Every structure is written in structure tokens, then in C-alpha cells.
Amino acid sequence: MTGIGRERMVRESTTVVVIGGGPAGLTVANLLLRLGIGCVVLERQSRARVEQRQRAGIVEHRAVRMFEEWGLGERVVGGFPHDGLLEFRVDGESRLLDEADSTEGLTARLCPQQILVQRLIAACLEDGGDLRFEAADVAIDDPAADRPVVSYRAADGVRHEISCELVAGCDGDHGVSRASLPDGALTAYPFDHGIAWLTVLADSPPPRHPLLGVSEHGFAAHFGRGPHSSRYYVQCPPGDSADDWPDERIREQLALRLSVAEPVAGPITEKEVFQLRSVVHEPMHHGRLHLVGDAAHIIAPMGGKGMNLALYEAEVFARAVRDHVHGDDSGLRSYSEVCLQRAWNYQEFSRWMTEMVHDAGDDSLAGPFRRRLARARLDRLCSSRAAAGAFAELMAGLA
Ligand code: APR
């Protein structure tokens, strides 16, 4: 340790500095650990805070297989079976879509994000990983340098400077990684869906299958989050706030839209409104910095692809680092192109599905012509084996 003025400073060195300890950063760390490659994770929040953050809950089949191939299957995504059935309730009429049917039984796991994060943290620490929580003022000094230096202030006030070969920017949409790139280095492709959702958490049993309600009252959905807890989505006018939605109104609208007498059996514990938006930043690297997950793109939640895309990119990056330490940089060079291909594929899937379930319901946004188109799309999905197969392939992450 050296003293500069009155501030204490530690200089260190590693192969990869990972900024951000969400699903993307923690997966990168676990995979690098298994490859025996030096890696330090810097996470701004405390461990408890990261472990409590509730978000998306489907781990697609491709990602389940990935964790299994890396010897992490049981520890990270064990349990949480999902029978592969998805229920659309269109004007009260039930239509079941069987994902497993078209993907040889390969289905996803309904694993809430906070559980995945807790398990990734546990696996990493058990295997001797270097996770540093409450890392403040993380900064990258010249991501294009031969050996970039990432600095931060630890919880005890000591400043650290870590020199490394590569930086993985896994710090989400509002992180420091993308913000530290020079103007013009990336191009943003943003899209506003013009739709808002009220998300509701309640101590209420999950539905039999993930349930999507399409009707003239607007879109709504009900997903399980554990044996006694559920998450609901209720389409609402953009600009609404949670105050516009007292509990009674939520219960009444969910009953109408899902055609269920008592859709929320227990107390509502949280509600929040958010706008559906999407964005992709290209390319996904600059110099020695590679963006992984939400740091590079946001995908609207319909289809559950945000977290799965992050898991995919974590693996592409880990494999590229493995080749890099053996002198082959081709994986790092193609990283952005490979990831963007899947990113746009998933963006298209998410937009396609978003449009279908919203347009097919209340036609005040899309108009009567598009409402009928969306109904035709939904009918085709539920009646054509080939259409259902293409959908299932995307849900599983195999296309
Ligand atoms: N320094 C260090 N850590 C930071 C900083 C920073 N300046 N800024 C943000 N972070 C941390 C956040 O606290 C968070 O833990 O980076 C992490 C980013 O995690 P996510 O936002 O969950 O992003 P990512 O890991 O890419 O998530 C992938 O899972 O939950 C979904 O919506 C999420 O679709 C996304 C996917």
C-alpha cells in the first residue's frame, strides 16, 4: 500500500476487471473462475442489496444448458422446473401454447432473478472468486490503453487502482462503463413502445402456467415468483403513476383482463409504473472494454429476453478471454458482431410479441385495423404447429 497525500492507495493487477455484479457480471466472473483466469468484480451496491433486487424470472433453455456445460447447472439453476406451457387468455377464452412440444422437451426454468443472483454470488465465493461490494467511484482510465487501469474506493475508504488486460462493462444501463467512452464511439438505436406497465408484487399463489390476458380492457399478465408470491403486469396509459392505481382498481382490472374471479388472493406488497423502451448501443466494445448485458442494450420485458441475452454474452466474452490468454484475439474481435446478432434477434422477438399482445386488445393505441392483424397473428400462433414451433425455438433461445 502506498500513501498519496493523506489518501491510502493499493495498486493491483489482474487479467479482467468486471464492473457490475448483476446477472451479467456474476456470470462472467463464475465462468472466468472456472477457466482459472484472474478476475475482480467491482459492484457499487452491498451484497444484501444486490441479492434482494427483484426482476425477470425466466432462464431460457439455452442458458440452462450453458450453466450445465460449465458444471454449474445444479448450483445455479437447479430446481424451478417449468412445464413449458404458456397460457393466453383471449377475451376470457384459454389457449395453451406448449413450448416443450416443439423443442423436444427443452424448456426454460422459472427462476426469479434474485435467486439466480444469490446462487451466482454463492458459487463464485465458494470457488474463491474475488467479489468486491460497495465499490464507490469506479472509474476506467482510458479503456483503449494497452493495460487500462480501473480505480475505485473501497468501503474502508482505501483507494484501489487495478491494472488489467480487459474490462467487462456489466454495470447496466446507467453504469460508468459506457459513460466513460468518448463521444461518438458508440451509436444508440433507441425505441419507445408508447406503452406503460404497472408492475405489481403480491403475496399470492402463482398461476398454473404463466398467464397472458388479452382483451378490450388492455393487456395484463400473471407470473409466479415463488410458492406464495406473484408478479402481475397491467397495461396502463403512459404517464400514469402508481398513485393512479389503488389496490382495489388493480384487483378489479386484473379480474377483468385475466377473466379470473380473484386474481390476487393476498396483500399487494409493491407497485410501480414503467415505460416499455428498448435500445441497442453499437458496437459493444471499445479498445479493451467490452459491454455485456444491459450496459449495451435494453430489451422490453415481453418474452423475458433481457437477462438471457446477458447470460449469453457473458459466455461469449468468457470464451473470447480464454482464447485471448492463449494468444488468439479473434473471439474478442468478433465479440460485438456475434452478440449484436442475438441482441437484434431478441429485440425483434420482444417487439413482435409486445405488439401482438397489446394491439390485439384495446385498440385505442393501434386502431381497429392493427387490432385485427394482431388477432390473426395470435390465432396463427395458437393453431399452426410451425408458427408455435418458431415461437418455442425463440423462447428456448435456440433460434
Ligand atoms: N460501479 C459499479 N457497479 C455498478 C455501477 C458502477 N458505477 N453502476 C451500476 N453498477 C451495478 C449495479 O448496482 C448492478 O448490480 O451493475 C449491476 C448491473 O446489473 P443489471 O442492471 O442487472 O444489469 P445486467 O447484469 O446486465 O442484467 C442483465 O437482467 O435483470 C435483468 O434487467 C436486467 O435485463 C437485464 C439483465
GROMACS .gro file of C-alpha atoms and ligand atoms in nm:
model
  435
    1MET     CA    1   0.000   0.000   0.000
    2THR     CA    2   0.128   0.347  -0.082
    3GLY     CA    3   0.026   0.683   0.061
    4ILE     CA    4  -0.053   0.969  -0.175
    5GLY     CA    5  -0.112   1.279   0.032
    6ARG     CA    6  -0.339   1.158   0.308
    7GLU     CA    7  -0.527   0.908   0.092
    8ARG     CA    8  -0.421   0.546   0.114
    9MET     CA    9  -0.391   0.361  -0.214
   10VAL     CA   10  -0.349  -0.002  -0.320
   11ARG     CA   11  -0.211  -0.089  -0.663
   12GLU     CA   12  -0.311  -0.426  -0.801
   13SER     CA   13  -0.308  -0.620  -1.123
   14THR     CA   14  -0.536  -0.886  -1.274
   15THR     CA   15  -0.646  -1.018  -1.613
   16VAL     CA   16  -1.009  -0.896  -1.620
   17VAL     CA   17  -1.188  -0.630  -1.416
   18VAL     CA   18  -1.564  -0.681  -1.421
   19ILE     CA   19  -1.764  -0.369  -1.341
   20GLY     CA   20  -2.109  -0.455  -1.202
   21GLY     CA   21  -2.231  -0.760  -1.012
   22GLY     CA   22  -2.572  -0.825  -1.170
   23PRO     CA   23  -2.653  -1.141  -1.371
   24ALA     CA   24  -2.407  -1.041  -1.647
   25GLY     CA   25  -2.106  -0.959  -1.426
   26LEU     CA   26  -2.155  -1.252  -1.191
   27THR     CA   27  -2.182  -1.497  -1.480
   28VAL     CA   28  -1.864  -1.360  -1.640
   29ALA     CA   29  -1.690  -1.397  -1.302
   30ASN     CA   30  -1.806  -1.755  -1.249
   31LEU     CA   31  -1.702  -1.866  -1.597
   32LEU     CA   32  -1.360  -1.697  -1.576
   33LEU     CA   33  -1.308  -1.858  -1.237
   34ARG     CA   34  -1.371  -2.199  -1.390
   35LEU     CA   35  -1.115  -2.120  -1.658
   36GLY     CA   36  -0.862  -2.021  -1.393
   37ILE     CA   37  -0.841  -1.664  -1.528
   38GLY     CA   38  -0.777  -1.379  -1.282
   39CYS     CA   39  -1.079  -1.156  -1.234
   40VAL     CA   40  -1.202  -0.891  -0.989
   41VAL     CA   41  -1.569  -0.786  -0.972
   42LEU     CA   42  -1.648  -0.431  -0.858
   43GLU     CA   43  -2.011  -0.381  -0.751
   44ARG     CA   44  -2.135  -0.046  -0.626
   45GLN     CA   45  -2.411  -0.184  -0.403
   46SER     CA   46  -2.392  -0.402  -0.094
   47ARG     CA   47  -2.432  -0.778  -0.129
   48ALA     CA   48  -2.766  -0.766   0.054
   49ARG     CA   49  -2.900  -0.501  -0.184
   50VAL     CA   50  -2.796  -0.690  -0.497
   51GLU     CA   51  -2.946  -1.012  -0.362
   52GLN     CA   52  -3.284  -0.851  -0.298
   53ARG     CA   53  -3.340  -0.685  -0.635
   54GLN     CA   54  -3.648  -0.843  -0.793
   55ARG     CA   55  -3.661  -0.870  -1.170
   56ALA     CA   56  -3.720  -1.102  -1.466
   57GLY     CA   57  -3.761  -1.466  -1.385
   58ILE     CA   58  -3.720  -1.696  -1.682
   59VAL     CA   59  -3.390  -1.868  -1.762
   60GLU     CA   60  -3.429  -1.993  -2.118
   61HIS     CA   61  -3.335  -2.348  -2.209
   62ARG     CA   62  -3.017  -2.238  -2.390
   63ALA     CA   63  -2.891  -2.069  -2.073
   64VAL     CA   64  -2.981  -2.369  -1.856
   65ARG     CA   65  -2.775  -2.587  -2.090
   66MET     CA   66  -2.490  -2.335  -2.078
   67PHE     CA   67  -2.470  -2.349  -1.697
   68GLU     CA   68  -2.482  -2.729  -1.714
   69GLU     CA   69  -2.196  -2.739  -1.965
   70TRP     CA   70  -1.984  -2.526  -1.732
   71GLY     CA   71  -2.058  -2.759  -1.440
   72LEU     CA   72  -2.279  -2.500  -1.269
   73GLY     CA   73  -2.623  -2.637  -1.360
   74GLU     CA   74  -2.738  -2.770  -1.023
   75ARG     CA   75  -2.582  -2.492  -0.818
   76VAL     CA   76  -2.716  -2.206  -1.027
   77VAL     CA   77  -3.038  -2.313  -1.199
   78GLY     CA   78  -3.125  -2.637  -1.018
   79GLY     CA   79  -3.492  -2.681  -0.924
   80PHE     CA   80  -3.754  -2.443  -1.059
   81PRO     CA   81  -3.899  -2.675  -1.323
   82HIS     CA   82  -4.136  -2.528  -1.578
   83ASP     CA   83  -4.376  -2.747  -1.772
   84GLY     CA   84  -4.329  -2.536  -2.083
   85LEU     CA   85  -4.691  -2.432  -2.104
   86LEU     CA   86  -4.786  -2.071  -2.158
   87GLU     CA   87  -5.149  -1.964  -2.134
   88PHE     CA   88  -5.303  -1.688  -2.341
   89ARG     CA   89  -5.648  -1.588  -2.223
   90VAL     CA   90  -5.809  -1.404  -2.512
   91ASP     CA   91  -6.143  -1.241  -2.418
   92GLY     CA   92  -6.172  -1.499  -2.143
   93GLU     CA   93  -6.100  -1.796  -2.368
   94SER     CA   94  -5.799  -2.005  -2.274
   95ARG     CA   95  -5.536  -2.109  -2.533
   96LEU     CA   96  -5.240  -2.313  -2.420
   97LEU     CA   97  -4.913  -2.292  -2.605
   98ASP     CA   98  -4.675  -2.581  -2.548
   99GLU     CA   99  -4.313  -2.474  -2.583
  100ALA     CA  100  -4.180  -2.818  -2.494
  101ASP     CA  101  -4.377  -2.981  -2.772
  102SER     CA  102  -4.174  -2.810  -3.041
  103THR     CA  103  -3.831  -2.815  -2.877
  104GLU     CA  104  -3.801  -3.184  -2.786
  105GLY     CA  105  -3.888  -3.118  -2.425
  106LEU     CA  106  -3.626  -2.850  -2.379
  107THR     CA  107  -3.789  -2.596  -2.154
  108ALA     CA  108  -3.690  -2.296  -1.952
  109ARG     CA  109  -3.665  -2.261  -1.572
  110LEU     CA  110  -3.883  -2.015  -1.386
  111CYS     CA  111  -3.604  -1.886  -1.165
  112PRO     CA  112  -3.654  -1.539  -1.012
  113GLN     CA  113  -3.359  -1.314  -1.079
  114GLN     CA  114  -3.274  -1.254  -0.714
  115ILE     CA  115  -3.240  -1.630  -0.662
  116LEU     CA  116  -3.015  -1.658  -0.967
  117VAL     CA  117  -2.803  -1.370  -0.836
  118GLN     CA  118  -2.784  -1.520  -0.485
  119ARG     CA  119  -2.671  -1.852  -0.631
  120LEU     CA  120  -2.416  -1.694  -0.865
  121ILE     CA  121  -2.267  -1.500  -0.572
  122ALA     CA  122  -2.255  -1.812  -0.353
  123ALA     CA  123  -2.095  -2.023  -0.629
  124CYS     CA  124  -1.836  -1.755  -0.701
  125LEU     CA  125  -1.738  -1.709  -0.335
  126GLU     CA  126  -1.731  -2.084  -0.266
  127ASP     CA  127  -1.487  -2.128  -0.555
  128GLY     CA  128  -1.260  -1.849  -0.430
  129GLY     CA  129  -1.383  -1.564  -0.655
  130ASP     CA  130  -1.294  -1.201  -0.582
  131LEU     CA  131  -1.622  -1.008  -0.546
  132ARG     CA  132  -1.594  -0.659  -0.403
  133PHE     CA  133  -1.920  -0.498  -0.295
  134GLU     CA  134  -1.971  -0.132  -0.204
  135ALA     CA  135  -1.704  -0.024  -0.452
  136ALA     CA  136  -1.756   0.353  -0.488
  137ASP     CA  137  -1.646   0.595  -0.762
  138VAL     CA  138  -1.544   0.324  -1.008
  139ALA     CA  139  -1.359   0.485  -1.300
  140ILE     CA  140  -1.182   0.349  -1.608
  141ASP     CA  141  -0.871   0.537  -1.705
  142ASP     CA  142  -0.851   0.510  -2.085
  143PRO     CA  143  -1.031   0.192  -2.197
  144ALA     CA  144  -0.831   0.196  -2.520
  145ALA     CA  145  -0.492   0.174  -2.342
  146ASP     CA  146  -0.286  -0.144  -2.365
  147ARG     CA  147  -0.344  -0.204  -1.996
  148PRO     CA  148  -0.638   0.002  -1.873
  149VAL     CA  149  -0.648   0.098  -1.505
  150VAL     CA  150  -0.977   0.071  -1.315
  151SER     CA  151  -0.992   0.262  -0.988
  152TYR     CA  152  -1.243   0.262  -0.703
  153ARG     CA  153  -1.277   0.348  -0.335
  154ALA     CA  154  -1.344   0.054  -0.104
  155ALA     CA  155  -1.588   0.067   0.188
  156ASP     CA  156  -1.296   0.128   0.428
  157GLY     CA  157  -1.202   0.442   0.233
  158VAL     CA  158  -0.889   0.294   0.073
  159ARG     CA  159  -0.846   0.376  -0.295
  160HIS     CA  160  -0.755   0.091  -0.532
  161GLU     CA  161  -0.606   0.102  -0.879
  162ILE     CA  162  -0.627  -0.224  -1.071
  163SER     CA  163  -0.432  -0.256  -1.390
  164CYS     CA  164  -0.575  -0.522  -1.623
  165GLU     CA  165  -0.579  -0.665  -1.973
  166LEU     CA  166  -0.954  -0.639  -2.029
  167VAL     CA  167  -1.254  -0.468  -1.874
  168ALA     CA  168  -1.604  -0.620  -1.881
  169GLY     CA  169  -1.861  -0.341  -1.855
  170CYS     CA  170  -2.151  -0.523  -1.686
  171ASP     CA  171  -2.291  -0.224  -1.498
  172GLY     CA  172  -2.630  -0.186  -1.659
  173ASP     CA  173  -2.789   0.099  -1.847
  174HIS     CA  174  -2.680   0.371  -1.603
  175GLY     CA  175  -2.332   0.245  -1.529
  176VAL     CA  176  -1.994   0.406  -1.567
  177SER     CA  177  -1.857   0.177  -1.841
  178ARG     CA  178  -2.050   0.307  -2.139
  179ALA     CA  179  -2.038   0.661  -1.999
  180SER     CA  180  -1.658   0.652  -1.992
  181LEU     CA  181  -1.630   0.609  -2.370
  182PRO     CA  182  -1.551   0.909  -2.587
  183ASP     CA  183  -1.841   1.085  -2.763
  184GLY     CA  184  -1.922   0.921  -3.093
  185ALA     CA  185  -1.758   0.586  -3.003
  186LEU     CA  186  -2.099   0.415  -2.998
  187THR     CA  187  -2.425   0.469  -3.183
  188ALA     CA  188  -2.753   0.433  -2.991
  189TYR     CA  189  -3.066   0.288  -3.152
  190PRO     CA  190  -3.349   0.372  -2.909
  191PHE     CA  191  -3.717   0.284  -2.941
  192ASP     CA  192  -4.014   0.390  -2.727
  193HIS     CA  193  -4.301   0.139  -2.746
  194GLY     CA  194  -4.551   0.405  -2.634
  195ILE     CA  195  -4.679   0.162  -2.372
  196ALA     CA  196  -4.658   0.164  -1.992
  197TRP     CA  197  -4.699  -0.123  -1.748
  198LEU     CA  198  -4.792  -0.117  -1.385
  199THR     CA  199  -4.596  -0.398  -1.217
  200VAL     CA  200  -4.744  -0.540  -0.901
  201LEU     CA  201  -4.593  -0.781  -0.649
  202ALA     CA  202  -4.829  -0.966  -0.418
  203ASP     CA  203  -4.824  -1.245  -0.162
  204SER     CA  204  -5.047  -1.455  -0.377
  205PRO     CA  205  -5.004  -1.805  -0.521
  206PRO     CA  206  -4.867  -1.831  -0.875
  207PRO     CA  207  -5.093  -1.924  -1.166
  208ARG     CA  208  -5.088  -2.280  -1.301
  209HIS     CA  209  -4.897  -2.159  -1.608
  210PRO     CA  210  -4.760  -1.814  -1.690
  211LEU     CA  211  -5.077  -1.630  -1.792
  212LEU     CA  212  -5.116  -1.353  -2.051
  213GLY     CA  213  -5.453  -1.179  -2.075
  214VAL     CA  214  -5.559  -1.012  -2.400
  215SER     CA  215  -5.887  -0.821  -2.411
  216GLU     CA  216  -6.051  -0.490  -2.492
  217HIS     CA  217  -5.969  -0.381  -2.134
  218GLY     CA  218  -5.597  -0.388  -2.215
  219PHE     CA  219  -5.311  -0.633  -2.161
  220ALA     CA  220  -5.239  -0.798  -1.826
  221ALA     CA  221  -5.020  -1.087  -1.713
  222HIS     CA  222  -4.968  -1.306  -1.408
  223PHE     CA  223  -4.639  -1.485  -1.336
  224GLY     CA  224  -4.517  -1.686  -1.039
  225ARG     CA  225  -4.228  -1.555  -0.830
  226GLY     CA  226  -4.217  -1.829  -0.567
  227PRO     CA  227  -4.458  -2.071  -0.399
  228HIS     CA  228  -4.654  -1.789  -0.235
  229SER     CA  229  -4.574  -1.484  -0.443
  230SER     CA  230  -4.673  -1.346  -0.780
  231ARG     CA  231  -4.589  -1.066  -1.015
  232TYR     CA  232  -4.858  -0.902  -1.226
  233TYR     CA  233  -4.837  -0.664  -1.518
  234VAL     CA  234  -5.120  -0.427  -1.608
  235GLN     CA  235  -5.100  -0.216  -1.922
  236CYS     CA  236  -5.175   0.145  -1.832
  237PRO     CA  237  -5.167   0.483  -2.009
  238PRO     CA  238  -4.813   0.621  -2.047
  239GLY     CA  239  -4.781   0.897  -1.788
  240ASP     CA  240  -4.978   0.714  -1.515
  241SER     CA  241  -4.813   0.681  -1.176
  242ALA     CA  242  -4.862   0.410  -0.912
  243ASP     CA  243  -5.087   0.659  -0.724
  244ASP     CA  244  -5.339   0.631  -1.008
  245TRP     CA  245  -5.371   0.262  -0.920
  246PRO     CA  246  -5.520   0.199  -0.576
  247ASP     CA  247  -5.527  -0.171  -0.481
  248GLU     CA  248  -5.899  -0.202  -0.549
  249ARG     CA  249  -5.856  -0.077  -0.906
  250ILE     CA  250  -5.571  -0.322  -0.965
  251ARG     CA  251  -5.776  -0.617  -0.840
  252GLU     CA  252  -6.076  -0.513  -1.048
  253GLN     CA  253  -5.875  -0.465  -1.368
  254LEU     CA  254  -5.682  -0.791  -1.326
  255ALA     CA  255  -6.010  -0.978  -1.276
  256LEU     CA  256  -6.147  -0.827  -1.596
  257ARG     CA  257  -5.837  -0.869  -1.808
  258LEU     CA  258  -5.741  -1.219  -1.690
  259SER     CA  259  -6.100  -1.342  -1.655
  260VAL     CA  260  -6.032  -1.473  -1.305
  261ALA     CA  261  -6.271  -1.407  -1.015
  262GLU     CA  262  -5.998  -1.342  -0.757
  263PRO     CA  263  -5.663  -1.299  -0.934
  264VAL     CA  264  -5.483  -1.153  -0.630
  265ALA     CA  265  -5.554  -1.372  -0.329
  266GLY     CA  266  -5.319  -1.196  -0.083
  267PRO     CA  267  -5.188  -0.849   0.001
  268ILE     CA  268  -5.022  -0.630  -0.264
  269THR     CA  269  -4.669  -0.552  -0.146
  270GLU     CA  270  -4.522  -0.334  -0.424
  271LYS     CA  271  -4.637  -0.143  -0.730
  272GLU     CA  272  -4.452   0.063  -0.983
  273VAL     CA  273  -4.514   0.204  -1.332
  274PHE     CA  274  -4.253   0.185  -1.605
  275GLN     CA  275  -4.242   0.270  -1.975
  276LEU     CA  276  -4.159  -0.003  -2.223
  277ARG     CA  277  -3.850   0.102  -2.409
  278SER     CA  278  -3.568  -0.064  -2.599
  279VAL     CA  279  -3.223   0.045  -2.707
  280VAL     CA  280  -2.910  -0.107  -2.858
  281HIS     CA  281  -2.566   0.056  -2.845
  282GLU     CA  282  -2.326  -0.041  -3.122
  283PRO     CA  283  -2.056  -0.165  -3.128
  284MET     CA  284  -2.035  -0.347  -2.796
  285HIS     CA  285  -1.668  -0.284  -2.740
  286HIS     CA  286  -1.414  -0.005  -2.745
  287GLY     CA  287  -1.046  -0.078  -2.705
  288ARG     CA  288  -1.011  -0.314  -2.409
  289LEU     CA  289  -1.363  -0.254  -2.278
  290HIS     CA  290  -1.641  -0.496  -2.371
  291LEU     CA  291  -2.001  -0.421  -2.279
  292VAL     CA  292  -2.208  -0.713  -2.153
  293GLY     CA  293  -2.584  -0.719  -2.082
  294ASP     CA  294  -2.788  -0.408  -2.003
  295ALA     CA  295  -2.479  -0.188  -2.039
  296ALA     CA  296  -2.515  -0.248  -2.414
  297HIS     CA  297  -2.891  -0.281  -2.460
  298ILE     CA  298  -3.232  -0.276  -2.300
  299ILE     CA  299  -3.496  -0.518  -2.424
  300ALA     CA  300  -3.863  -0.464  -2.340
  301PRO     CA  301  -3.971  -0.732  -2.089
  302MET     CA  302  -4.218  -0.920  -2.313
  303GLY     CA  303  -4.058  -1.255  -2.395
  304GLY     CA  304  -3.820  -1.244  -2.096
  305LYS     CA  305  -3.504  -1.198  -2.300
  306GLY     CA  306  -3.306  -0.923  -2.118
  307MET     CA  307  -3.142  -1.147  -1.861
  308ASN     CA  308  -3.096  -1.434  -2.107
  309LEU     CA  309  -2.915  -1.214  -2.353
  310ALA     CA  310  -2.683  -1.102  -2.074
  311LEU     CA  311  -2.608  -1.466  -1.986
  312TYR     CA  312  -2.532  -1.546  -2.350
  313GLU     CA  313  -2.295  -1.253  -2.386
  314ALA     CA  314  -2.120  -1.343  -2.061
  315GLU     CA  315  -2.032  -1.679  -2.213
  316VAL     CA  316  -1.924  -1.536  -2.550
  317PHE     CA  317  -1.696  -1.297  -2.359
  318ALA     CA  318  -1.555  -1.567  -2.128
  319ARG     CA  319  -1.468  -1.789  -2.424
  320ALA     CA  320  -1.304  -1.495  -2.602
  321VAL     CA  321  -1.094  -1.420  -2.291
  322ARG     CA  322  -0.990  -1.786  -2.271
  323ASP     CA  323  -0.863  -1.767  -2.631
  324HIS     CA  324  -0.702  -1.429  -2.563
  325VAL     CA  325  -0.487  -1.567  -2.280
  326HIS     CA  326  -0.371  -1.833  -2.526
  327GLY     CA  327  -0.271  -1.565  -2.775
  328ASP     CA  328  -0.578  -1.571  -3.001
  329ASP     CA  329  -0.777  -1.244  -3.012
  330SER     CA  330  -1.023  -1.345  -3.283
  331GLY     CA  331  -1.300  -1.404  -3.027
  332LEU     CA  332  -1.255  -1.058  -2.879
  333ARG     CA  333  -1.257  -0.904  -3.226
  334SER     CA  334  -1.583  -1.075  -3.324
  335TYR     CA  335  -1.744  -1.034  -2.978
  336SER     CA  336  -1.958  -0.735  -3.073
  337GLU     CA  337  -2.078  -0.876  -3.403
  338VAL     CA  338  -2.168  -1.213  -3.254
  339CYS     CA  339  -2.356  -1.057  -2.960
  340LEU     CA  340  -2.536  -0.799  -3.172
  341GLN     CA  341  -2.677  -1.068  -3.395
  342ARG     CA  342  -2.855  -1.229  -3.099
  343ALA     CA  343  -2.939  -0.889  -2.948
  344TRP     CA  344  -3.132  -0.783  -3.260
  345ASN     CA  345  -3.292  -1.124  -3.293
  346TYR     CA  346  -3.423  -1.095  -2.936
  347GLN     CA  347  -3.523  -0.731  -2.986
  348GLU     CA  348  -3.730  -0.835  -3.284
  349PHE     CA  349  -3.891  -1.121  -3.089
  350SER     CA  350  -3.972  -0.898  -2.794
  351ARG     CA  351  -4.117  -0.623  -3.016
  352TRP     CA  352  -4.318  -0.879  -3.217
  353MET     CA  353  -4.470  -1.022  -2.903
  354THR     CA  354  -4.525  -0.683  -2.738
  355GLU     CA  355  -4.709  -0.562  -3.044
  356MET     CA  356  -4.921  -0.875  -3.069
  357VAL     CA  357  -5.048  -0.887  -2.710
  358HIS     CA  358  -5.116  -0.512  -2.689
  359ASP     CA  359  -5.256  -0.447  -3.036
  360ALA     CA  360  -5.487  -0.748  -3.011
  361GLY     CA  361  -5.659  -0.596  -2.708
  362ASP     CA  362  -5.764  -0.237  -2.655
  363ASP     CA  363  -5.749  -0.071  -2.999
  364SER     CA  364  -5.716   0.289  -2.876
  365LEU     CA  365  -5.340   0.278  -2.941
  366ALA     CA  366  -5.317   0.075  -3.259
  367GLY     CA  367  -5.655   0.128  -3.423
  368PRO     CA  368  -5.905  -0.133  -3.547
  369PHE     CA  369  -5.702  -0.250  -3.849
  370ARG     CA  370  -5.392  -0.336  -3.647
  371ARG     CA  371  -5.612  -0.495  -3.382
  372ARG     CA  372  -5.739  -0.740  -3.639
  373LEU     CA  373  -5.387  -0.808  -3.768
  374ALA     CA  374  -5.271  -0.882  -3.415
  375ARG     CA  375  -5.565  -1.117  -3.362
  376ALA     CA  376  -5.472  -1.301  -3.681
  377ARG     CA  377  -5.114  -1.332  -3.555
  378LEU     CA  378  -5.233  -1.472  -3.224
  379ASP     CA  379  -5.468  -1.716  -3.399
  380ARG     CA  380  -5.187  -1.838  -3.621
  381LEU     CA  381  -4.959  -1.886  -3.321
  382CYS     CA  382  -5.218  -2.099  -3.148
  383SER     CA  383  -5.329  -2.302  -3.450
  384SER     CA  384  -5.020  -2.357  -3.668
  385ARG     CA  385  -4.761  -2.608  -3.546
  386ALA     CA  386  -4.492  -2.435  -3.750
  387ALA     CA  387  -4.573  -2.092  -3.602
  388ALA     CA  388  -4.581  -2.238  -3.250
  389GLY     CA  389  -4.251  -2.414  -3.324
  390ALA     CA  390  -4.078  -2.092  -3.430
  391PHE     CA  391  -4.209  -1.923  -3.115
  392ALA     CA  392  -4.092  -2.209  -2.893
  393GLU     CA  393  -3.747  -2.204  -3.053
  394LEU     CA  394  -3.711  -1.836  -2.970
  395MET     CA  395  -3.844  -1.882  -2.617
  396ALA     CA  396  -3.588  -2.159  -2.564
  397GLY     CA  397  -3.311  -1.940  -2.706
  398LEU     CA  398  -3.230  -2.192  -2.977
  399ALA     CA  399  -3.303  -1.965  -3.275
  400APR     N1  400  -1.992   0.081  -1.041
  400APR     C1  401  -2.010  -0.050  -1.002
  400APR     N2  402  -2.124  -0.117  -1.020
  400APR     C2  403  -2.224  -0.054  -1.082
  400APR     C3  404  -2.212   0.079  -1.128
  400APR     C4  405  -2.091   0.146  -1.104
  400APR     N3  406  -2.073   0.273  -1.144
  400APR     N4  407  -2.328   0.114  -1.188
  400APR     C5  408  -2.410   0.008  -1.179
  400APR     N5  409  -2.347  -0.094  -1.115
  400APR     C6  410  -2.401  -0.226  -1.084
  400APR     C7  411  -2.545  -0.225  -1.037
  400APR     O1  412  -2.554  -0.198  -0.899
  400APR     C8  413  -2.591  -0.364  -1.072
  400APR     O2  414  -2.569  -0.456  -0.968
  400APR     O3  415  -2.404  -0.303  -1.203
  400APR     C9  416  -2.505  -0.403  -1.191
  400APR    C10  417  -2.583  -0.410  -1.322
  400APR     O4  418  -2.679  -0.511  -1.313
  400APR     P1  419  -2.812  -0.514  -1.404
  400APR     O5  420  -2.867  -0.376  -1.416
  400APR     O6  421  -2.899  -0.623  -1.350
  400APR     O7  422  -2.754  -0.550  -1.548
  400APR     P2  423  -2.712  -0.689  -1.610
  400APR     O8  424  -2.627  -0.769  -1.518
  400APR     O9  425  -2.664  -0.659  -1.746
  400APR    O10  426  -2.854  -0.756  -1.616
  400APR    C11  427  -2.893  -0.836  -1.716
  400APR    O11  428  -3.101  -0.897  -1.607
  400APR    O12  429  -3.243  -0.808  -1.451
  400APR    C12  430  -3.213  -0.814  -1.578
  400APR    O13  431  -3.292  -0.605  -1.648
  400APR    C13  432  -3.178  -0.682  -1.629
  400APR    O14  433  -3.210  -0.741  -1.847
  400APR    C14  434  -3.112  -0.720  -1.751
  400APR    C15  435  -3.041  -0.848  -1.721
   0.00000   0.00000   0.00000
